[in-house]
Amino acid sequence: MSNMKKNISHLVLPLSVMALLIVINLIKGADYFTISMVNGAFYGNIPNILFGASELVILSIGMTLVTGASRGQDISIGVSATITSAVFVQYVLQASEVTLFTIIVGFLLSCLMGLVLGAFNGTLVSVFKVQPMVASLILFTGGRSIAFMIDGKLSPILANDISNKIGTVIPGVPVQTAIILTAVFIAIVAVVFKTTNLRLYVETVGINPNAARLNGINPKKIIFLTFLIMGICTAVAGFIAVNKAGRHDSVNLLKLIMMDAILAVAIGGNSLGGGKFSITGSIIGAYTIEMLNRTLLRLEIDPAMIKVFKAVFIIILMVVASPVVRAFMSKNLDRFRSWRLSSSQQKGPISTTNIARKQGE
């Protein structure tokens, strides 16, 4: 029961922010939840949010694990996704005929590249004890140039029917393909957590690596493993993003998405200092960020000013969610509860005496 309460408490912040955004959108227009069918697929604010946040949700899951184990963040995830998707695009373009098998093999090759990139960052962090942000700064700085060279210094176009269906919808299926792929990925992650001790190992290493070592857990292996998982996440996110766009833009693909991924982890009630984490909270945080972006557009805020409004919102959110404010609110809440308890105890005997006097009269 106590574990359930802790899990729910982690979700209070992201759910509260999401509820606030829903109220703002409902005030703007009561048709916010309206969903229409266009060309056999569902469209509307909710489907658009689920569709737009697909890559961010997947990357937030990987960022949560990396943060939990290494007590730091990987800022190269957007660049890594650009490199993995470049590998996918080049394989598809060089194929004589694009079939489903071609797409699958290209995707697997991009996952292999993601593992290589994750192993590079993971080795620097786990073996050479480099801070995660500093270690990933190497790929963040030069990774897009690598993707540009893989592209042949061009911006190749994915002009095939299968990629178009992956980026939009499959005929006869009313839900966008990206939403389905994200749901499948989340389901796989849930099964992994249910059938393995990955969560326990990651949290143990993040809380106290020395204690984890004494209990037979190798912190280096766990940290390295989380970066490998992060590599897979970048490959999946890059695959979805490039098929959505229909072309590979090594300069702008998933640019600065690592900031939103870090923010999603924080909004999800997770500590950026590692340790215990909530994947569910990070997923809700990712969807909340996408909802915030679309809410600012719906409020007709100048696109040039959206980042300013978003920054102010994030500052307020982070201050409210900070340990200092939480401790202050908890302390005052305890005082209020004790005051109510003491006042009720004082009023109890007095009210009983008054009732007895009234009965005597």
CSV table of C-alpha atoms in Angstrom, one decimal, residues 22 77 98 118 121 164 267 295 329:
chain,number,residue,atom,x,y,z
A,22,ILE,CA,-6.5,20.8,-20.3
A,77,ILE,CA,20.3,11.7,-28.0
A,98,VAL,CA,12.1,-1.3,-51.2
A,118,GLY,CA,25.4,4.0,-26.7
A,121,ASN,CA,29.0,7.0,-24.3
A,164,ASN,CA,5.0,6.9,-46.2
A,267,ILE,CA,8.3,16.8,-14.8
A,295,THR,CA,-1.4,24.9,-26.2
A,329,MET,CA,5.0,22.6,1.9
